[in-house]
Structures are given as structure tokens and as C-alpha cells.
Amino acid sequence: MLDKKQIGKYKAYLKDNLSKKRYNHSINVAGAALELARKYGADADKAYIAGLLHDCAKELDITKQLEIALTSPLDVSDIEKNATPLYHAIAGSELVKTEFGITDKEIIHAIRYHTVACGNMPKLSQIVYLADLISEDRDYKDVKKMRKYADQSLEKAMYEALKFSITDSVSKGNAIPECTLEAYNDFVRIMKNT
Ligand SMILES: [Fe+2]
Ligand SMILES: [Fe+2]
């Protein structure tokens, strides 16, 4: 069961440190992650917490984000070090430890990889990655399609999401982190075998 007092603390922190829009996004991602966890048999409480806190470092000063990110014991690739929009996920996974004393490895991992994904991605991390893409506040062109995939199959949705994300990065001339390619290759393999 979720500790309501604890959740209240997380929400208060987010209210103080995020814009109204991003606070709302965080609440929506938590809700979407909870639903996906129930649907696909993952820990719903952990999904809710990771979804709620996934962007907790997003509005910190960018130099502060990098400073915190570099304390992460999880690998930070050179490509990630050169992509400022990716810092907040790594910084966030550290911040939840120092700010809230969260030690759960699955929650920390889900926050860490919510932007780039990774090979052998745990189910909870997949759920938070997708919840971030299909949350109620999202309104990009293919969001309805993505919601449909997420409703049909976790693997199909991950495959489509990674294909979309990689294609988009390539079209902008951006480098692709190796962990993203590893994730994509995993889901290509899964889709071919189903
Ligand atoms: Fe994010
Ligand atoms: Fe997000």
C-alpha cells in the first residue's frame, strides 16, 4: 500500500520545484504508470512513485543537473553527457535517494532510463518509459496510436516508441545512445519472434 504521507511529501516537493504544467504532467504519468502496472502485472505502487518522480530534477539549473548526474553509479555515456535534455533522468535517479531516501533499485532504474531506455529493460522501467509518452497531457501527432499500442501489448508499444524516438533523433541529426539501440534491438527481436 502506498504511504499517503510519503506521497504527500513527494507531491509537495514537486509543487515547489516544478512548473504547474510539469507538476500536472508528473501526476498524469504516475496515473498512467499505475494503470499499465495493473494491466501488465508489475508493482503498481512502485510504478506510481517512479512515474510521479520521474521528472523531479527537470527544472533544476542545467549545471546542477549535470553535477548531480555525474555522481550516479549507473553508467553515463558520452552521448548522454553531450545531450542536456537527458541530464534530468540521471540527476532525478540520484535526487530521489538524497531528497527522499528512496533506495528501491527498480524505482531508481525506471527514473534513470525513462528518457533513453536500455537493453534488458525491466518491466517497471518499460512501464514508466511508456507512461511518460501516453500520459493524459501528451498531445503529439501519434499519441492516440501510442496509447492504442500500450493498451494492446507492452512489447509492441516499446518497439513502436523506440522506433519513433530513434527516427526522430536521426531526423534531427542527433546521436543515439548505445543503450537506446540495445533496447530497440531487444524489441525488434521480440516482435520478430511473436
Ligand atoms: Fe523526463
Ligand atoms: Fe516526463
XYZ file of N, CA and C and ligand atoms in Angstrom:
584
model
N 0.837 -1.225 0.000
C 0.000 0.000 0.000
C 0.863 1.263 0.000
N 0.424 2.228 -0.777
C 1.165 3.481 -0.834
C 1.062 4.218 0.509
N 2.178 4.764 0.936
C 2.202 5.555 2.156
C 1.759 6.987 1.805
N 0.538 7.316 2.225
C -0.053 8.598 1.813
C 0.771 9.802 2.272
N 1.346 9.670 3.448
C 2.155 10.771 3.987
C 3.386 11.000 3.098
N 3.993 9.881 2.716
C 5.173 9.924 1.859
C 4.823 10.544 0.491
N 3.720 10.091 -0.068
C 3.283 10.615 -1.373
C 3.019 12.125 -1.268
N 2.435 12.530 -0.142
C 2.195 13.955 0.093
C 3.495 14.738 0.079
N 4.545 14.161 0.658
C 5.865 14.814 0.676
C 6.419 14.955 -0.744
N 6.293 13.862 -1.526
C 6.792 13.903 -2.911
C 6.057 14.995 -3.698
N 4.744 15.013 -3.533
C 3.948 15.992 -4.285
C 4.288 17.418 -3.865
N 4.506 17.624 -2.572
C 4.853 18.965 -2.091
C 6.186 19.407 -2.694
N 7.132 18.475 -2.753
C 8.433 18.802 -3.360
C 8.248 19.187 -4.826
N 7.458 18.387 -5.545
C 7.249 18.651 -6.979
C 6.547 19.993 -7.178
N 5.604 20.290 -6.315
C 4.884 21.568 -6.419
C 5.836 22.739 -6.254
N 6.789 22.576 -5.347
C 7.754 23.652 -5.076
C 8.822 23.766 -6.151
N 9.100 22.670 -6.841
C 10.260 22.661 -7.733
C 9.948 22.523 -9.220
N 8.666 22.379 -9.542
C 8.291 22.254 -10.963
C 7.221 23.285 -11.310
N 7.160 23.604 -12.600
C 6.077 24.474 -13.075
C 4.754 23.727 -12.903
N 3.662 24.479 -12.968
C 2.333 23.863 -12.832
C 2.123 22.793 -13.902
N 2.587 23.125 -15.113
C 2.411 22.215 -16.251
C 3.162 20.884 -16.012
N 4.384 21.005 -15.534
C 5.155 19.782 -15.324
C 4.689 19.015 -14.088
N 4.185 19.742 -13.125
C 3.600 19.064 -11.955
C 2.407 18.219 -12.417
N 1.583 18.833 -13.227
C 0.412 18.144 -13.768
C 0.835 16.921 -14.602
N 1.874 17.113 -15.400
C 2.419 16.005 -16.200
C 2.851 14.863 -15.275
N 3.520 15.189 -14.193
C 4.016 14.168 -13.258
C 2.864 13.366 -12.651
N 1.803 14.071 -12.283
C 0.625 13.389 -11.724
C 0.023 12.457 -12.777
N -0.051 12.946 -14.014
C -0.615 12.127 -15.095
C 0.246 10.903 -15.408
N 1.556 11.078 -15.396
C 2.452 9.948 -15.671
C 2.324 8.909 -14.551
N 2.214 9.383 -13.321
C 2.021 8.454 -12.193
C 0.748 7.626 -12.414
N -0.323 8.292 -12.824
C -1.598 7.605 -13.068
C -1.493 6.611 -14.213
N -0.837 7.019 -15.288
C -0.682 6.123 -16.442
C 0.196 4.927 -16.081
N 1.239 5.173 -15.299
C 2.142 4.081 -14.891
C 1.396 3.082 -13.996
N 0.576 3.616 -13.122
C -0.227 2.758 -12.235
C -1.144 1.839 -13.057
N -1.803 2.425 -14.032
C -2.707 1.621 -14.884
C -1.955 0.544 -15.651
N -0.813 0.940 -16.247
C -0.031 -0.039 -17.018
C 0.478 -1.155 -16.101
N 0.890 -0.794 -14.903
C 1.401 -1.802 -13.957
C 0.300 -2.801 -13.606
N -0.908 -2.286 -13.384
C -2.027 -3.194 -13.068
C -2.316 -4.092 -14.258
N -2.270 -3.522 -15.436
C -2.593 -4.278 -16.647
C -1.545 -5.345 -16.956
N -0.264 -4.982 -16.743
C 0.797 -5.896 -17.164
C 1.500 -6.613 -16.004
N 0.915 -6.535 -14.830
C 1.431 -7.322 -13.711
C 2.762 -6.858 -13.151
N 2.912 -5.539 -12.975
C 4.096 -5.027 -12.274
C 3.633 -4.415 -10.948
N 4.577 -4.032 -10.118
C 4.235 -3.452 -8.822
C 3.628 -2.056 -9.017
N 2.325 -1.951 -8.727
C 1.599 -0.704 -9.010
C 2.089 0.467 -8.138
N 2.444 0.186 -6.890
C 2.922 1.260 -6.008
C 4.251 1.836 -6.501
N 5.145 0.926 -6.872
C 6.444 1.382 -7.384
C 6.269 2.155 -8.696
N 5.367 1.669 -9.547
C 5.112 2.346 -10.823
C 4.594 3.760 -10.559
N 3.688 3.878 -9.595
C 3.120 5.191 -9.266
C 4.220 6.141 -8.776
N 5.047 5.647 -7.867
C 6.111 6.504 -7.291
C 7.127 6.908 -8.370
N 7.567 5.937 -9.172
C 8.553 6.250 -10.224
C 7.950 7.216 -11.244
N 6.678 6.993 -11.587
C 6.019 7.900 -12.535
C 5.901 9.300 -11.962
N 5.523 9.370 -10.706
C 5.363 10.676 -10.052
C 6.688 11.452 -10.027
N 7.788 10.736 -9.746
C 9.062 11.424 -9.520
C 9.985 11.459 -10.742
N 9.545 10.890 -11.869
C 10.478 10.715 -12.988
C 11.108 12.021 -13.468
N 10.374 13.123 -13.385
C 10.912 14.415 -13.860
C 11.285 15.350 -12.710
N 11.539 14.793 -11.529
C 11.747 15.649 -10.341
C 12.941 16.596 -10.484
N 13.919 16.231 -11.344
C 15.104 17.089 -11.478
C 15.047 17.974 -12.727
N 13.953 17.889 -13.449
C 13.882 18.507 -14.773
C 14.052 20.034 -14.778
N 13.623 20.687 -13.717
C 13.699 22.145 -13.737
C 14.814 22.697 -12.856
N 15.711 21.830 -12.426
C 16.910 22.320 -11.744
C 17.796 22.985 -12.788
N 18.632 23.889 -12.339
C 19.612 24.506 -13.217
C 20.410 23.407 -13.950
N 20.660 23.612 -15.235
C 21.258 22.541 -16.031
C 22.655 22.134 -15.533
N 23.417 23.096 -15.019
C 24.754 22.743 -14.499
C 24.605 21.887 -13.233
N 23.576 22.205 -12.454
C 23.299 21.421 -11.243
C 22.873 20.002 -11.643
N 22.039 19.894 -12.695
C 21.602 18.572 -13.179
C 22.812 17.717 -13.551
N 23.745 18.338 -14.290
C 24.924 17.578 -14.724
C 25.776 17.193 -13.512
N 25.929 18.148 -12.608
C 26.729 17.888 -11.405
C 26.164 16.672 -10.640
N 24.857 16.662 -10.468
C 24.237 15.533 -9.751
C 24.351 14.256 -10.585
N 24.105 14.402 -11.903
C 24.133 13.222 -12.784
C 25.486 12.522 -12.718
N 26.539 13.328 -12.597
C 27.876 12.725 -12.606
C 28.203 11.976 -11.314
N 27.341 12.108 -10.306
C 27.549 11.322 -9.080
C 26.882 9.950 -9.203
N 26.163 9.721 -10.299
C 25.425 8.465 -10.445
C 26.360 7.271 -10.592
N 26.073 6.193 -9.854
C 26.885 4.994 -10.011
C 26.516 4.234 -11.281
N 25.379 4.576 -11.881
C 24.985 3.923 -13.133
C 25.744 4.592 -14.281
N 26.077 3.813 -15.280
C 26.853 4.328 -16.418
C 26.219 5.547 -17.067
N 27.021 6.566 -17.315
C 26.543 7.717 -18.086
C 27.432 7.794 -19.324
N 26.836 7.590 -20.497
C 27.644 7.547 -21.714
C 28.028 8.954 -22.161
N 29.046 9.030 -23.023
C 29.478 10.338 -23.548
C 28.352 11.009 -24.325
N 27.560 10.191 -25.021
C 26.441 10.766 -25.786
C 25.475 11.453 -24.831
N 25.206 10.822 -23.699
C 24.305 11.430 -22.712
C 24.927 12.697 -22.112
N 26.236 12.649 -21.890
C 26.902 13.835 -21.321
C 26.836 15.023 -22.266
N 26.660 14.735 -23.554
C 26.577 15.816 -24.553
C 25.149 16.194 -24.906
N 24.179 15.644 -24.213
C 22.774 15.932 -24.537
C 22.064 16.458 -23.290
N 21.989 17.760 -23.154
C 21.403 18.348 -21.940
C 19.979 17.848 -21.618
N 19.112 17.582 -22.636
C 17.762 17.124 -22.263
C 17.757 15.773 -21.537
N 18.885 15.065 -21.593
C 18.918 13.740 -20.954
C 19.404 13.788 -19.504
N 19.991 14.928 -19.088
C 20.577 15.007 -17.743
C 19.556 14.733 -16.636
N 18.333 15.242 -16.845
C 17.384 15.233 -15.728
C 17.005 13.826 -15.257
N 17.074 12.862 -16.187
C 16.706 11.500 -15.805
C 17.770 10.909 -14.871
N 19.011 11.158 -15.217
C 20.112 10.630 -14.397
C 20.139 11.375 -13.058
N 20.026 12.710 -13.143
C 20.013 13.517 -11.915
C 18.822 13.126 -11.033
N 17.681 12.907 -11.654
C 16.469 12.546 -10.907
C 16.652 11.248 -10.139
N 17.345 10.293 -10.767
C 17.526 8.989 -10.109
C 18.440 9.114 -8.886
N 19.276 10.137 -8.870
C 20.109 10.409 -7.696
C 19.354 11.227 -6.661
N 18.605 12.198 -7.182
C 17.871 13.115 -6.301
C 16.862 12.381 -5.405
N 16.212 11.358 -5.948
C 15.223 10.646 -5.129
C 15.881 9.924 -3.948
N 17.154 9.609 -4.098
C 17.868 8.983 -2.980
C 18.180 10.037 -1.922
N 18.789 11.138 -2.360
C 19.246 12.144 -1.393
C 18.081 12.929 -0.793
N 17.080 13.235 -1.623
C 15.963 14.072 -1.156
C 14.937 13.269 -0.347
N 14.668 12.037 -0.792
C 13.592 11.270 -0.155
C 14.044 9.953 0.476
N 15.313 9.636 0.337
C 15.805 8.375 0.910
C 15.275 7.136 0.204
N 14.891 7.291 -1.065
C 14.405 6.121 -1.823
C 15.599 5.233 -2.182
N 15.480 3.958 -1.851
C 16.598 3.045 -2.133
C 16.180 1.917 -3.085
N 14.893 1.874 -3.422
C 14.394 0.783 -4.263
C 15.042 0.836 -5.653
N 15.751 -0.237 -5.981
C 16.526 -0.258 -7.229
C 15.647 -0.164 -8.476
N 14.454 -0.775 -8.411
C 13.566 -0.743 -9.594
C 13.050 0.672 -9.858
N 12.717 1.383 -8.808
C 12.240 2.766 -8.962
C 13.379 3.637 -9.508
N 14.553 3.488 -8.915
C 15.710 4.288 -9.333
C 16.043 4.010 -10.805
N 16.014 2.747 -11.174
C 16.316 2.362 -12.561
C 15.274 2.945 -13.529
N 14.008 2.870 -13.140
C 12.936 3.368 -14.021
C 13.096 4.880 -14.267
N 13.488 5.608 -13.236
C 13.690 7.055 -13.411
C 14.935 7.299 -14.290
N 15.987 6.570 -13.979
C 17.257 6.738 -14.710
C 17.089 6.540 -16.233
N 16.286 5.556 -16.599
C 16.204 5.211 -18.025
C 14.907 5.672 -18.693
N 14.194 6.603 -18.087
C 12.906 6.980 -18.692
C 13.057 7.798 -19.967
N 14.239 8.332 -20.221
C 14.432 9.081 -21.471
C 15.096 8.241 -22.562
N 16.035 7.388 -22.174
C 16.845 6.697 -23.187
C 16.541 5.209 -23.332
N 15.867 4.617 -22.367
C 15.635 3.162 -22.342
C 16.973 2.414 -22.252
N 16.929 1.091 -22.210
C 18.176 0.328 -22.104
C 17.930 -1.127 -22.492
N 19.027 -1.840 -22.730
C 18.923 -3.261 -23.050
C 18.395 -4.034 -21.843
N 17.770 -5.175 -22.090
C 17.200 -5.980 -20.995
C 16.384 -5.139 -20.026
N 15.569 -4.308 -20.575
C 14.864 -3.318 -19.746
C 13.843 -3.984 -18.815
N 13.954 -3.716 -17.517
C 12.975 -4.307 -16.594
C 11.560 -3.798 -16.881
N 10.575 -4.619 -16.503
C 9.183 -4.271 -16.815
C 8.779 -2.914 -16.232
N 9.176 -2.659 -14.992
C 8.786 -1.392 -14.364
C 9.365 -0.194 -15.131
N 10.574 -0.354 -15.634
C 11.202 0.734 -16.401
C 10.482 0.932 -17.736
N 10.074 -0.168 -18.356
C 9.291 -0.060 -19.606
C 7.991 0.705 -19.339
N 7.373 0.380 -18.239
C 6.081 0.987 -17.901
C 6.208 2.497 -17.696
N 7.251 2.916 -17.004
C 7.428 4.354 -16.764
C 7.806 5.064 -18.073
N 8.639 4.411 -18.872
C 9.020 4.965 -20.182
C 7.757 5.222 -21.021
N 6.867 4.244 -21.056
C 5.646 4.391 -21.860
C 4.637 5.347 -21.224
N 4.529 5.295 -19.914
C 3.591 6.193 -19.227
C 3.934 7.648 -19.542
N 5.236 7.938 -19.629
C 5.688 9.292 -19.957
C 5.224 9.701 -21.362
N 5.082 8.725 -22.236
C 4.682 9.013 -23.626
C 3.174 9.067 -23.831
N 2.429 8.389 -22.985
C 0.974 8.308 -23.240
C 0.137 9.056 -22.204
N 0.779 9.757 -21.281
C 0.024 10.422 -20.207
C -0.981 11.412 -20.801
N -2.003 11.675 -20.030
C -3.151 12.471 -20.489
C -2.783 13.815 -21.106
N -1.720 14.430 -20.605
C -1.338 15.766 -21.072
C -0.588 15.739 -22.403
N -0.225 14.570 -22.885
C 0.526 14.499 -24.150
C -0.403 14.756 -25.334
N 0.096 15.529 -26.314
C -0.777 15.802 -27.468
C -0.014 15.805 -28.793
N 1.089 15.042 -28.852
C 1.822 14.970 -30.127
C 1.007 14.168 -31.151
N 1.469 14.245 -32.381
C 0.682 13.736 -33.515
C 0.209 12.279 -33.357
N 1.103 11.400 -32.962
C 0.742 9.976 -32.930
C 0.376 9.460 -31.538
N 0.017 10.358 -30.650
C -0.216 9.912 -29.260
C -1.361 8.897 -29.148
N -2.383 9.053 -29.998
C -3.513 8.109 -29.923
C -3.058 6.706 -30.307
N -2.219 6.655 -31.357
C -1.671 5.371 -31.802
C -0.861 4.745 -30.664
N -0.030 5.568 -30.039
C 0.835 5.059 -28.970
C -0.001 4.534 -27.799
N -1.086 5.230 -27.490
C -1.972 4.761 -26.401
C -2.603 3.415 -26.771
N -2.924 3.277 -28.046
C -3.527 2.023 -28.505
C -2.512 0.872 -28.376
N -1.286 1.132 -28.803
C -0.244 0.091 -28.680
C -0.052 -0.298 -27.217
N -0.011 0.726 -26.353
C 0.219 0.461 -24.921
C -0.924 -0.362 -24.329
N -2.095 -0.199 -24.913
C -3.245 -0.957 -24.446
C -3.195 -2.409 -24.956
N -2.542 -2.598 -26.111
C -2.501 -3.929 -26.730
C -1.399 -4.814 -26.164
N -0.188 -4.237 -26.099
C 0.971 -5.045 -25.697
C 2.124 -4.139 -25.275
N 2.726 -4.487 -24.150
C 3.852 -3.700 -23.643
C 5.014 -3.723 -24.636
N 5.290 -4.917 -25.169
C 6.422 -5.072 -26.088
C 6.199 -4.312 -27.390
N 5.003 -4.440 -27.931
C 4.681 -3.737 -29.191
C 4.804 -2.218 -28.964
N 4.299 -1.749 -27.833
C 4.357 -0.320 -27.540
C 5.806 0.144 -27.382
N 6.633 -0.661 -26.701
C 8.052 -0.290 -26.554
C 8.741 -0.265 -27.913
N 8.461 -1.250 -28.722
C 9.054 -1.322 -30.063
C 8.689 -0.068 -30.873
N 7.412 0.267 -30.882
C 6.958 1.426 -31.656
C 7.517 2.729 -31.075
N 7.553 2.810 -29.753
C 8.048 4.038 -29.110
C 9.530 4.249 -29.421
N 10.297 3.180 -29.362
C 11.737 3.306 -29.631
C 11.995 3.606 -31.104
N 11.210 2.982 -31.964
C 11.345 3.243 -33.401
C 11.075 4.735 -33.668
N 10.025 5.230 -33.051
C 9.649 6.636 -33.203
C 10.756 7.553 -32.661
N 11.229 7.232 -31.473
C 12.221 8.091 -30.818
C 13.546 8.111 -31.590
N 13.974 6.942 -32.059
C 15.240 6.871 -32.800
C 15.101 7.592 -34.145
N 13.995 7.353 -34.845
C 13.768 8.011 -36.142
C 13.768 9.534 -35.968
N 13.113 9.986 -34.899
C 13.039 11.417 -34.636
C 14.438 11.989 -34.355
N 15.224 11.281 -33.542
C 16.581 11.759 -33.232
C 17.439 11.800 -34.488
N 17.322 10.762 -35.312
C 18.120 10.716 -36.539
C 17.726 11.881 -37.451
N 16.424 12.146 -37.555
C 15.977 13.228 -38.446
C 16.502 14.590 -37.969
N 16.800 14.683 -36.674
C 17.352 15.942 -36.148
C 18.879 15.946 -36.157
N 19.449 14.838 -36.617
C 20.912 14.753 -36.677
C 21.551 14.474 -35.324
N 20.777 13.980 -34.378
C 21.322 13.700 -33.045
C 21.913 12.289 -32.955
N 22.880 12.138 -32.062
C 23.460 10.812 -31.820
C 22.479 9.966 -30.997
N 22.571 8.654 -31.134
C 21.690 7.745 -30.385
C 22.524 7.030 -29.315
N 22.152 7.168 -28.048
C 22.893 6.434 -27.008
C 22.844 4.928 -27.272
N 23.955 4.261 -26.975
C 24.001 2.818 -27.228
C 22.892 2.059 -26.497
N 22.592 2.508 -25.276
C 21.560 1.788 -24.505
C 20.204 1.861 -25.213
N 19.963 2.948 -25.941
C 18.704 3.080 -26.686
C 18.676 2.070 -27.834
N 19.819 1.944 -28.519
C 19.897 0.970 -29.615
C 19.747 -0.454 -29.085
N 20.350 -0.699 -27.924
C 20.215 -2.038 -27.324
C 18.741 -2.347 -27.030
N 18.049 -1.359 -26.487
C 16.621 -1.547 -26.189
C 15.864 -1.817 -27.485
N 16.122 -0.997 -28.487
C 15.428 -1.155 -29.773
C 15.680 -2.557 -30.341
N 16.937 -2.975 -30.352
C 17.255 -4.301 -30.905
C 16.555 -5.422 -30.128
N 16.468 -5.255 -28.812
C 15.737 -6.247 -28.000
C 14.298 -6.382 -28.484
N 13.642 -5.231 -28.684
C 12.215 -5.302 -29.034
C 11.996 -5.707 -30.496
N 12.972 -5.424 -31.357
C 12.876 -5.934 -32.736
C 12.881 -7.463 -32.659
N 13.805 -7.997 -31.863
C 13.930 -9.457 -31.698
C 12.613 -10.034 -31.152
N 12.093 -9.393 -30.132
C 10.837 -9.883 -29.521
C 9.700 -9.847 -30.542
N 9.588 -8.757 -31.288
C 8.495 -8.638 -32.259
C 8.619 -9.671 -33.374
N 9.871 -9.980 -33.759
C 10.060 -10.956 -34.841
C 9.720 -12.371 -34.379
N 9.856 -12.598 -33.083
C 9.581 -13.944 -32.558
C 8.150 -14.121 -32.070
N 7.327 -13.094 -32.272
C 5.936 -13.256 -31.797
C 4.975 -13.408 -32.972
Fe 11.709 13.302 -18.446
Fe 8.166 13.315 -18.374
